[in-house]
Short mmCIF file of C-alpha atoms and ligand atoms in Angstrom, two decimals:
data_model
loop_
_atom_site.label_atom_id
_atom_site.label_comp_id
_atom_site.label_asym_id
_atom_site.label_seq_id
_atom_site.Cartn_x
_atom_site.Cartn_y
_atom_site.Cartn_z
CA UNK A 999 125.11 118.91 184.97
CA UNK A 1000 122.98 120.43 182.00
CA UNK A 1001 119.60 119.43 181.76
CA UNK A 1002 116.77 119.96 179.85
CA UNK A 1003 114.72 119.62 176.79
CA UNK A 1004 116.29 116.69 174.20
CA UNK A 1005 113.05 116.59 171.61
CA UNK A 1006 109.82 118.20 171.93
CA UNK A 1007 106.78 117.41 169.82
CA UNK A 1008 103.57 119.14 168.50
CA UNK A 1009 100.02 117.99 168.04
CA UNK A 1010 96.77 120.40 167.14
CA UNK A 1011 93.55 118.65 165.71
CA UNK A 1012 92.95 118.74 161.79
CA UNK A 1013 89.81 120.99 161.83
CA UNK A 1014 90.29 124.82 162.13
CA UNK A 1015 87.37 127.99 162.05
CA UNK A 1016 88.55 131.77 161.03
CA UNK A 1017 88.03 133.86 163.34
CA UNK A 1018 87.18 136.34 160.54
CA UNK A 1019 84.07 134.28 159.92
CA UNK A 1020 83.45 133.80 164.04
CA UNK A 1021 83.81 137.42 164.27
CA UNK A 1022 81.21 138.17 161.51
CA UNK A 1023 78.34 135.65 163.68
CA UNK A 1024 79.10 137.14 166.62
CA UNK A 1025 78.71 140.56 165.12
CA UNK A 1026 82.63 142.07 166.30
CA UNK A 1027 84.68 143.78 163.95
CA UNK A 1028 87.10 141.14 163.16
CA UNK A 1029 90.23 143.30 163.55
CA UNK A 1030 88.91 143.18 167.16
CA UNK A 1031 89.62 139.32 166.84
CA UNK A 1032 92.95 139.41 164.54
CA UNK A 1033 94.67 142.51 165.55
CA UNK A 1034 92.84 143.72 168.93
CA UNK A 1035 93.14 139.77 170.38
CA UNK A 1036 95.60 139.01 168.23
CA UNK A 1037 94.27 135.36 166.58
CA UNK A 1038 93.44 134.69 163.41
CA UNK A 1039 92.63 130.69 163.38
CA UNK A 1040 91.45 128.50 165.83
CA UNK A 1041 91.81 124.63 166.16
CA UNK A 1042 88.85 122.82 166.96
CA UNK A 1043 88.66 119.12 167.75
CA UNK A 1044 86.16 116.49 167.50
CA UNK A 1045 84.94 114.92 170.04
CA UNK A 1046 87.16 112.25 168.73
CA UNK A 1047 89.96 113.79 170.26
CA UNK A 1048 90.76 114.66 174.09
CA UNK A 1049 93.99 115.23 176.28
CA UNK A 1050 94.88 111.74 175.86
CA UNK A 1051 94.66 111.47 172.27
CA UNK A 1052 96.50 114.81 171.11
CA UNK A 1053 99.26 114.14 174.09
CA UNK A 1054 99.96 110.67 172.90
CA UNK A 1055 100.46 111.71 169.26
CA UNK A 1056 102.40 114.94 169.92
CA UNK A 1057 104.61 112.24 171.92
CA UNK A 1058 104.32 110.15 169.16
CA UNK A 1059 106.28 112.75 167.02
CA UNK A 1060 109.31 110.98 168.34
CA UNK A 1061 108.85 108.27 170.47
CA UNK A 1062 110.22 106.12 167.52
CA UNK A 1063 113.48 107.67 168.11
CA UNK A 1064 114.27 107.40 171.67
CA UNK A 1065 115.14 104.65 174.36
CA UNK A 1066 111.65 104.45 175.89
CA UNK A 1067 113.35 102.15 178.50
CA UNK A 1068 115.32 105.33 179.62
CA UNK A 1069 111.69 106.90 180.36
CA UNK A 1070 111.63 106.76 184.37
CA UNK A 1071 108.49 109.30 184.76
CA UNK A 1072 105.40 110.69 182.82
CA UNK A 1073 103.88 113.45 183.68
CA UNK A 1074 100.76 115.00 181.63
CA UNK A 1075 99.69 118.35 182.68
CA UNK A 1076 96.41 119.46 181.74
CA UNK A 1077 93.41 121.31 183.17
CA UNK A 1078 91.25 119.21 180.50
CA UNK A 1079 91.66 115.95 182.45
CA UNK A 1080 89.31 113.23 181.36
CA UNK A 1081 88.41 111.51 184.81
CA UNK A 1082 88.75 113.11 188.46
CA UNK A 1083 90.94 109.89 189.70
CA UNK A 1084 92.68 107.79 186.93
CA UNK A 1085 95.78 110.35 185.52
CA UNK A 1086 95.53 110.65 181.31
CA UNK A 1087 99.06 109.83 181.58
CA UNK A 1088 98.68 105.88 182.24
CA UNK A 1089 96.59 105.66 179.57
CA UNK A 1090 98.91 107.60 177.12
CA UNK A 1091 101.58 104.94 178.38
CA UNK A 1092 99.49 102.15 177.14
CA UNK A 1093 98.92 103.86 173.61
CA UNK A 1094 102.43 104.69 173.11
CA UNK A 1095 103.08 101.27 174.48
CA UNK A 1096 105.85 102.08 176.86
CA UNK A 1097 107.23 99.78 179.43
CA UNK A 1098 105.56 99.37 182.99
CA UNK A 1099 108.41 100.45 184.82
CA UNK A 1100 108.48 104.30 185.29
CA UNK A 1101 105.86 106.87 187.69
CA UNK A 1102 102.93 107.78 185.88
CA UNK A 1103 100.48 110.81 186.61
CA UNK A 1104 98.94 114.11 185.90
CA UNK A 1105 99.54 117.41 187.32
CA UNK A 1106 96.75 120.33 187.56
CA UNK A 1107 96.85 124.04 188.07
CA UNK A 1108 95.69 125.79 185.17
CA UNK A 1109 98.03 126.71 182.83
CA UNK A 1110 101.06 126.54 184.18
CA UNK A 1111 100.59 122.37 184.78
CA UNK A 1112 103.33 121.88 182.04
CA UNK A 1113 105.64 124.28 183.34
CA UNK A 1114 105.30 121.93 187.02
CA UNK A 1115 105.79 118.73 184.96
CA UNK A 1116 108.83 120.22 183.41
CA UNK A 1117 110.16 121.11 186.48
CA UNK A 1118 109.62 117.62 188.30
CA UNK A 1119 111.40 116.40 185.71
CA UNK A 1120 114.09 118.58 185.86
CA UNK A 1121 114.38 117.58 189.43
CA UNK A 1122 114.42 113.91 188.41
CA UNK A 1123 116.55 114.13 186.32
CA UNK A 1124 118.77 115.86 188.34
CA UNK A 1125 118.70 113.05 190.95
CA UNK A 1126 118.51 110.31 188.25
CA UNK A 1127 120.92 111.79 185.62
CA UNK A 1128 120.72 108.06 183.48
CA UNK A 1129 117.00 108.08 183.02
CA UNK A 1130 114.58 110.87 181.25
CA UNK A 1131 111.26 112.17 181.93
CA UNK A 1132 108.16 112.34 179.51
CA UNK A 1133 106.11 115.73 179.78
CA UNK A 1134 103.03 115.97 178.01
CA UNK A 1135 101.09 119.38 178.15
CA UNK A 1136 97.88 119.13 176.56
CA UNK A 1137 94.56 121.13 177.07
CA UNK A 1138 91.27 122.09 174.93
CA UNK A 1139 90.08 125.63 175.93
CA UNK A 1140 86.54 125.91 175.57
CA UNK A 1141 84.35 129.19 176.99
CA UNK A 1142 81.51 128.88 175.29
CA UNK A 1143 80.14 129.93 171.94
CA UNK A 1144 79.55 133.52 171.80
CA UNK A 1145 81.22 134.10 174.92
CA UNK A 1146 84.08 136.62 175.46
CA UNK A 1147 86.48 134.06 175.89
CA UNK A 1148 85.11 132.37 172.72
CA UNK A 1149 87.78 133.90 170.87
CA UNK A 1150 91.05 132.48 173.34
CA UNK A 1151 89.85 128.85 172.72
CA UNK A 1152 92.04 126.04 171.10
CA UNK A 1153 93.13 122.41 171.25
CA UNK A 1154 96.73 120.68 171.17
CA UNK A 1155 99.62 119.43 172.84
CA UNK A 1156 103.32 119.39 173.06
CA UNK A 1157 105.69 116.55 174.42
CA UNK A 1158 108.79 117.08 175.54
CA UNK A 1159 111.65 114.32 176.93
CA UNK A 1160 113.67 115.92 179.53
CA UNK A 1161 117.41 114.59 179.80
CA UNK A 1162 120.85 115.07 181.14
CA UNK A 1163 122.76 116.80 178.07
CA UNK A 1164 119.48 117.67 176.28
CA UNK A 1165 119.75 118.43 172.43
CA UNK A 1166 117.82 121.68 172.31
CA UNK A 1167 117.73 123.60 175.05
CA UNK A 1168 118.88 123.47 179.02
CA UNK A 1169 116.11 124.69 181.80
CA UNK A 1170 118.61 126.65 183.80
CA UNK A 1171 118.81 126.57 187.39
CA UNK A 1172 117.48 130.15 188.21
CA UNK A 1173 113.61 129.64 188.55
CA UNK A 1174 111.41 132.87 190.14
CA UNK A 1175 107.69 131.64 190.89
CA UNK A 1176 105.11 133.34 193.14
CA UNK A 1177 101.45 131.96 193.89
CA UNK A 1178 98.67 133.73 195.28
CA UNK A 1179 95.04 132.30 195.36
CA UNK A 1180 92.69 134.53 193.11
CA UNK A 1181 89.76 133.98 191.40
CA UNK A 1182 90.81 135.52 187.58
CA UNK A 1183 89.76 131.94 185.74
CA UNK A 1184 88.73 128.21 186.82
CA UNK A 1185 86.31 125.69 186.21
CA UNK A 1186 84.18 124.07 188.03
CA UNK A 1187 83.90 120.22 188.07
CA UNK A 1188 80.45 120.15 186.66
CA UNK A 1189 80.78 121.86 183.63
CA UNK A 1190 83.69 121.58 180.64
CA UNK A 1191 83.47 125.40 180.09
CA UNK A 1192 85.70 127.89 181.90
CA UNK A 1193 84.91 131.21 183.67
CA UNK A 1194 87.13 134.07 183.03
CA UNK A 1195 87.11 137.63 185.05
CA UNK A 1196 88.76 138.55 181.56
CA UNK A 1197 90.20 142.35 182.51
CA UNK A 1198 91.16 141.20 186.01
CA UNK A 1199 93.21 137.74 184.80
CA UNK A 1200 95.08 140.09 182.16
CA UNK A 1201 95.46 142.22 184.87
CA UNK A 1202 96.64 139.24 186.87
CA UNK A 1203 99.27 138.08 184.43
CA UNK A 1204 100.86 141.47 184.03
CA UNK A 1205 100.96 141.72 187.85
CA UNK A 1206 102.77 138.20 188.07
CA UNK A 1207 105.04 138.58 185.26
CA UNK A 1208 106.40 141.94 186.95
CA UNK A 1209 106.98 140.61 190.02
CA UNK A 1210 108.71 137.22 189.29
CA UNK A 1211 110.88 139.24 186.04
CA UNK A 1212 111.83 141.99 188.98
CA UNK A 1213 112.94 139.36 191.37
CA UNK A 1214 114.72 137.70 188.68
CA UNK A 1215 116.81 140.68 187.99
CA UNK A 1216 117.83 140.81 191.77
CA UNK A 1217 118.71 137.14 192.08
CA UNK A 1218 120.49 137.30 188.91
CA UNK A 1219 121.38 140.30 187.81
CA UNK A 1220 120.40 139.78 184.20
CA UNK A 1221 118.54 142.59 182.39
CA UNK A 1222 116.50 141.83 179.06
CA UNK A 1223 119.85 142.37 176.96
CA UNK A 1224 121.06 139.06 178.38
CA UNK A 1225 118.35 137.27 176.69
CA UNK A 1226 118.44 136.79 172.63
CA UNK A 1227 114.19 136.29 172.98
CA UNK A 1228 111.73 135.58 175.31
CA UNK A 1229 108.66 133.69 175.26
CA UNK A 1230 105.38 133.73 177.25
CA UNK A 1231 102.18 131.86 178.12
CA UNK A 1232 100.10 132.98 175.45
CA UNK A 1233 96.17 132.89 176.08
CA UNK A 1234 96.26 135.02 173.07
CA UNK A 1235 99.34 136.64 170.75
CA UNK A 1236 98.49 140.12 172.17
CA UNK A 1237 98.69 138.94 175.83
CA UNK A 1238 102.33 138.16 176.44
CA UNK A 1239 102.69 141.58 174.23
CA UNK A 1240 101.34 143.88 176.92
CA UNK A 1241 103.85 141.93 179.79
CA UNK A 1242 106.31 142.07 177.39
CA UNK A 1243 105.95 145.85 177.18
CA UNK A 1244 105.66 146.58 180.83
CA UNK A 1245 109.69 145.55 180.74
CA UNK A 1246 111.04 147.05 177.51
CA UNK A 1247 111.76 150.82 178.40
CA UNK A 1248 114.61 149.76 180.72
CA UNK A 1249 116.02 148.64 177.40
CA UNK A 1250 118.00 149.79 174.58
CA UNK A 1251 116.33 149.95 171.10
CA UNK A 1252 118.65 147.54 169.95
CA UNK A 1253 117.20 144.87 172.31
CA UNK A 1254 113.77 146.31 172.19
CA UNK A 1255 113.42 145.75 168.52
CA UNK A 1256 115.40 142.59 168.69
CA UNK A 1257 112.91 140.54 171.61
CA UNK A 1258 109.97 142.44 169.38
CA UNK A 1259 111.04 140.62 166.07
CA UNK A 1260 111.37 137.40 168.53
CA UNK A 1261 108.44 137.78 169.91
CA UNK A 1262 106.64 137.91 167.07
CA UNK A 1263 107.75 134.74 165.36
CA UNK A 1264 107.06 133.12 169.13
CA UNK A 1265 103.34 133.86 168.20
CA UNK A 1266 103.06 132.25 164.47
CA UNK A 1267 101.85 128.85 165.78
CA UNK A 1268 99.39 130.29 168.25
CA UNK A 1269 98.02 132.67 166.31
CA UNK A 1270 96.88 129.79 164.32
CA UNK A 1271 96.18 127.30 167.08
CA UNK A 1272 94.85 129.53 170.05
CA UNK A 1273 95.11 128.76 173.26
CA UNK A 1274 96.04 125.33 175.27
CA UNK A 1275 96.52 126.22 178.39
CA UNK A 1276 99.40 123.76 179.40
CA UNK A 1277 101.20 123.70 176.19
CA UNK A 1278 100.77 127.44 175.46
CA UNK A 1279 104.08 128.99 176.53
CA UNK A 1280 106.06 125.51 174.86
CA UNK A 1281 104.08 126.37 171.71
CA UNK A 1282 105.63 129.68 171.75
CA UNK A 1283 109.13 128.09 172.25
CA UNK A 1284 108.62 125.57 169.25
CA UNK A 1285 106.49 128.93 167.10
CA UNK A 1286 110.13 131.05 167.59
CA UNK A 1287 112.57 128.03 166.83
CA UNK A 1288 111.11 126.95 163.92
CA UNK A 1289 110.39 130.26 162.66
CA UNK A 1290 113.64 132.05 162.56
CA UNK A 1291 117.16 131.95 161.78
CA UNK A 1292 118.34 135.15 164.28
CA UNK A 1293 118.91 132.09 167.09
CA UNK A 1294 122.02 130.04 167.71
CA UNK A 1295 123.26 127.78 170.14
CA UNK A 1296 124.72 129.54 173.89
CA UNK A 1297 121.63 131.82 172.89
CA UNK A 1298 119.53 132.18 176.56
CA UNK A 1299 115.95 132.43 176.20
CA UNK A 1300 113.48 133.94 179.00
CA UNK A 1301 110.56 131.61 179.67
CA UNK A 1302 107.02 133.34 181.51
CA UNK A 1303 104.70 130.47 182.84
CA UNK A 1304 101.23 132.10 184.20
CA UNK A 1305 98.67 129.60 185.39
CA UNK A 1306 95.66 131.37 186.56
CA UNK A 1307 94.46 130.71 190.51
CA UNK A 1308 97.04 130.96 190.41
CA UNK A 1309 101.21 130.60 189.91
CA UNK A 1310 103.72 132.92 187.41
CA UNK A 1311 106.82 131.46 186.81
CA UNK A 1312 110.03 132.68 185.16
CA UNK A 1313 113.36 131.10 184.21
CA UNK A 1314 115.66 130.80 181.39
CA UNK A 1315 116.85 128.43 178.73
CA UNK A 1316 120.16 127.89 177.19
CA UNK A 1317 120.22 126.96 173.28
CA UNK A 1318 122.23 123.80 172.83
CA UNK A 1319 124.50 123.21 169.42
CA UNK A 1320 122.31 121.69 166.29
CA UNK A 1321 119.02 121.74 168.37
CA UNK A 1322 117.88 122.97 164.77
CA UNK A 1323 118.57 119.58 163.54
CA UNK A 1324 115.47 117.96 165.92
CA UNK A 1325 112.87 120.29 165.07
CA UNK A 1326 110.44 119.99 162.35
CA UNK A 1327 109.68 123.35 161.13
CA UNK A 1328 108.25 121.90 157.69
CA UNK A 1329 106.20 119.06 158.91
CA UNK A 1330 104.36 121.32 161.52
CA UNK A 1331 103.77 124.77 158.85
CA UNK A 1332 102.16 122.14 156.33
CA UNK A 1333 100.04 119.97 158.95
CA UNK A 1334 98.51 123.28 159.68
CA UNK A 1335 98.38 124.32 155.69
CA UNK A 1336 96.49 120.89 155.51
CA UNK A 1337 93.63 121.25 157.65
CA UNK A 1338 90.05 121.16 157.15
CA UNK A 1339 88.28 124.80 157.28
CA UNK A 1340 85.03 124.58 159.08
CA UNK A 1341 82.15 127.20 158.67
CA UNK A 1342 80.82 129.03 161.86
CA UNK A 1343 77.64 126.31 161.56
CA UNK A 1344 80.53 123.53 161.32
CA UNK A 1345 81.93 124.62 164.15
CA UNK A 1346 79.29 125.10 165.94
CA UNK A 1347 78.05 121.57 165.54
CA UNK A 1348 81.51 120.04 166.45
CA UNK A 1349 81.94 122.24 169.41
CA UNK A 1350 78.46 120.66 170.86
CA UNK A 1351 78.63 117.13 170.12
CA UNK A 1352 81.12 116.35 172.68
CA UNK A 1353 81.46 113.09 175.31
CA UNK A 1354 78.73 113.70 177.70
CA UNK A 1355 78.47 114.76 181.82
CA UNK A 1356 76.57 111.59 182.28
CA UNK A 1357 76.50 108.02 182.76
CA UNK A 1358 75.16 107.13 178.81
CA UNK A 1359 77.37 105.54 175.95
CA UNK A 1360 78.45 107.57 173.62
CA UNK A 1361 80.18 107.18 169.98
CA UNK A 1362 82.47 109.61 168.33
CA UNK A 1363 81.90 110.27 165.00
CA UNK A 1364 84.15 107.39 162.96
CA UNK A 1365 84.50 109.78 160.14
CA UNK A 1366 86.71 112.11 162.24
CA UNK A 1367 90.20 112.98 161.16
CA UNK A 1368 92.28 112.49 164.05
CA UNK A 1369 95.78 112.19 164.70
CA UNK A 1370 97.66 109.13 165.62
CA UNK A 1371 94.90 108.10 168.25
CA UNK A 1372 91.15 107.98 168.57
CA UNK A 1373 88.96 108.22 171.45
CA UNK A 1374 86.47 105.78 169.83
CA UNK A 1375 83.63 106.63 172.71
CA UNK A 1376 82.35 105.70 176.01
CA UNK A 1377 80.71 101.97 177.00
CA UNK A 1378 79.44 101.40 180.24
CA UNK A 1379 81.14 104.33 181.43
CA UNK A 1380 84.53 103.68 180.52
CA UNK A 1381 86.51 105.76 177.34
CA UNK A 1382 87.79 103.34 174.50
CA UNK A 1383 91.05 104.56 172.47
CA UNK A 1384 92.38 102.78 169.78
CA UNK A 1385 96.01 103.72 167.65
CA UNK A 1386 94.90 105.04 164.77
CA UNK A 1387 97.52 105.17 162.16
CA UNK A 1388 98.04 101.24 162.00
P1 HMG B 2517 87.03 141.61 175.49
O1 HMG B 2517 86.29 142.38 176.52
O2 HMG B 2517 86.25 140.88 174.46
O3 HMG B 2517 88.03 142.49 174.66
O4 HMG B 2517 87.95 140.59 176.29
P2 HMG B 2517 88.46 144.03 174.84
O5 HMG B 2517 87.26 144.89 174.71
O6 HMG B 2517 89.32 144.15 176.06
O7 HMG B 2517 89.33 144.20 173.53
C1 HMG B 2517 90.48 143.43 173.34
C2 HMG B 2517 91.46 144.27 172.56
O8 HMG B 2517 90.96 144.47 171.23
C3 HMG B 2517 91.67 145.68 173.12
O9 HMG B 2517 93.05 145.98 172.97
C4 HMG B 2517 90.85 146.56 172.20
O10 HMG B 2517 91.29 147.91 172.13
C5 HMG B 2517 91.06 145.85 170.89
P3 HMG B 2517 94.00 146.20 174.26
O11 HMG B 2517 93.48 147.37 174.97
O12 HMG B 2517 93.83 144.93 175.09
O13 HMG B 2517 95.36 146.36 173.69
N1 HMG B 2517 90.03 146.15 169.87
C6 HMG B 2517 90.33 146.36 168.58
N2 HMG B 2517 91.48 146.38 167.90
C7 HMG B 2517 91.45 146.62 166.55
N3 HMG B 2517 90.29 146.85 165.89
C8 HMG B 2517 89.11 146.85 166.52
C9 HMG B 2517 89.08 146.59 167.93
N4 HMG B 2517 88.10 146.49 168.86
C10 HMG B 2517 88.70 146.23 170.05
N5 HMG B 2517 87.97 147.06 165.83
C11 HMG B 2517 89.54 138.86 176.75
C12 HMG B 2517 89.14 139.97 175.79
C13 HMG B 2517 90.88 138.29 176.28
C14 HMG B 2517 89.67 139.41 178.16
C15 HMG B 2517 88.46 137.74 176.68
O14 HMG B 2517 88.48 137.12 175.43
C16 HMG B 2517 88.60 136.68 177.77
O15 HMG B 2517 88.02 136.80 178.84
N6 HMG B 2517 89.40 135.57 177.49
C17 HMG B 2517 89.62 134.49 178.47
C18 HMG B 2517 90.54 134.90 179.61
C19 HMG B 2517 91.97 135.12 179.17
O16 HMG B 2517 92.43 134.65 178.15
N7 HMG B 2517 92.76 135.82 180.01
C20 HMG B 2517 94.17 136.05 179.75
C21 HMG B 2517 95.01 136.16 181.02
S1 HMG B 2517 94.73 134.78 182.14
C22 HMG B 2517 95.68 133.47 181.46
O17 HMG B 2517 96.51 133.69 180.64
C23 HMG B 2517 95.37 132.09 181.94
C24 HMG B 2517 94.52 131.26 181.01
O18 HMG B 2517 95.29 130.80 179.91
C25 HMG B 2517 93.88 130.08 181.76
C26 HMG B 2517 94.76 129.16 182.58
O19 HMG B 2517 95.71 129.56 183.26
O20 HMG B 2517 94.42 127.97 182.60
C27 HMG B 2517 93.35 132.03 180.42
#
């Protein structure tokens, strides 16, 4: 039975700084930031916004078009969670106002929490080929203003239904994953900024990507030709580069230049975006779909998950026929064309007014442009959302 992903769905806040202009505060060359990193935008939210928010409306991309009674599970990954019990997921049920009857929850480690949620729904699917499973990956990487992580922040999401004889592409039975506790990023519960051992997690992801790609290649016995592109977790554009280069001299130049041209269109999105942990890799995915026409359906894609603490993941993907007919290349280039450009001061401003650590009430700025939700604040401890759009 084929399973996998039957519509996916994007969400990034409407606020943006250039890293240009972050580069010129912080005193960096900013070809250090656009070339050197690899990023040349950066999506900031207001406070307005969280994992349940941007989740629910990347969901809400097309949640109008399926059978929500179908919808057995709902996983959100994140690493941005907004209590330490109660899962962002029920409450993203209640905004998109699907039915009561399906498992609800939220999955953590790092990064690679979507890539678990999309494989536990793979496996339910699998056992429950008539229903479908909601995954929501949604984070908000924050380091710190001028910190050296400052410049792999970013906010979204991406949604994905998982189904039996999925309409874009299969997640193909052939999984490698290792996981090792290190210390190359976390953060701890009291504070909403992470800490990076920045060489040593590149360092890290390199190391995990080789091993689960050469074990791959045993169990398998595919070599990079077999794949028309593949995509990786991308903390930044230049990071799944360097993995990505540790594997291209066993290669012929025909394939090198060919997962080079696909790699690059696999980074549009971020580069404009940044980081969000969970979604990262399935922004790449949704960055090289809608971005090229050198794709076609029986294409197999790779897929590198890398969660720091942490787990690497590869497996592949098989393009299904008119999956180009459920993305929405257009929609997504000119919601990012559309939004507001912030000065570094802006930023700045928007980056510290955020929900507090503490017991007080607190109100988000009304004036916010959200998406189709709003996290209207926090009474007597408890968050208030509202639908937005009607
Ligand atoms: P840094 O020390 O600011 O940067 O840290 P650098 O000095 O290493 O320079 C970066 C690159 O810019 C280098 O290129 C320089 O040569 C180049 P490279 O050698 O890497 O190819 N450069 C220039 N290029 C052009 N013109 C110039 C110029 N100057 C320098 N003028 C770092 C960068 C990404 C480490 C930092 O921002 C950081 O700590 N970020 C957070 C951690 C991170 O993203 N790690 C990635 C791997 S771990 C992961 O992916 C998991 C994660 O997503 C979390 C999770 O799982 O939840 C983070």
């Amino acid at each position: 039975m084929k399973i996998g992903i039957d519509r996916i769905g994007l969400y990034s806040p409407h606020y943006y700084v250039a890293l240009a202009d972050v580069a010129a505060a912080r005193n960096v060359d900013p070809n250090k930031y656009i070339i050197g990193i690899g990023q040349t935008e950066q999506a900031v939210p207001p406070s307005a916004e969280d994992v349940v928010t941007m989740g629910a409306s990347a969901a809400n991309e097309f949640i109008g078009d399926i059978d929500t009674s179908k919808i057995g599970l709902l996983v959100l990954g994140t690493e941005t969670g907004i209590d330490a019990s109660k899962s962002g997921a029920v409450v993203i049920q209640r905004l998109l106002q699907l039915p009561m009857g399906m498992r609800t929850f939220e999955i953590k480690q790092a990064c690679y929490g979507g890539t678990a949620g999309l494989m536990a729904a793979r496996d339910y699917v699998a056992a429950h080929p008539d229903k479908t499973a909601l995954v929501i990956a949604a984070d908000i990487a924050r380091y710190g203003l001028a910190s050296g992580g400052e410049v792999t922040q970013g906010a979204g999401a991406v949604a994905m239904l998982v189904s039996a004889n999925p309409r874009i592409m299969t997640i193909e039975d052939d999984s490698v994953f290792i996981s090792k506790d290190i210390s190359d990023f976390w953060r701890p519960v009291y504070t909403d900024l992470a800490l990076a051992k920045g060489k040593y997690s590149t360092e890290q992801y390199i190391e995990f990507f080789q091993t689960v790609w050469a074990r791959y290649q045993q169990d398998t016995g595919r070599t990079l030709a077999d794949f028309a592109a593949a995509n990786f977790h991308l903390p930044y554009t230049k990071m799944g580069m360097k993995a990505l280069k540790t594997a291209l001299p066993a290669a012929s130049a025909a394939v090198q230049e060919r997962l080079l041209a696909r790699y690059h269109e696999s980074t549009i999105y971020s580069r404009r975006i940044g980081n969000i942990y969970t979604g990262s890799l399935y922004l790449a995915l949704l960055s090289l779909l809608e971005n090229t026409s050198a794709l076609k359906a029986g294409d197999r894609l790779g897929m590198f998950s890398y969660g720091s603490g942490a787990v690497g993941e590869f497996y592949s993907g098989v393009l299904q026929p008119g999956y180009t007919d459920l993305l929405a290349a257009a929609k997504h280039v000119q919601e990012l064309d559309a939004r507001t450009e912030l000065t570094v001061p802006e930023y700045e401003a928007m980056f510290n007014n955020k929900v507090p650590y503490a017991a007080d009430d607190y109100a988000t700025d009304p004036k916010a442009v959200v998406g189709a939700f709003r996290l209207e604040g926090v009474v007597k401890q408890e968050r208030q959302y509202r639908r937005n759009d009607k």
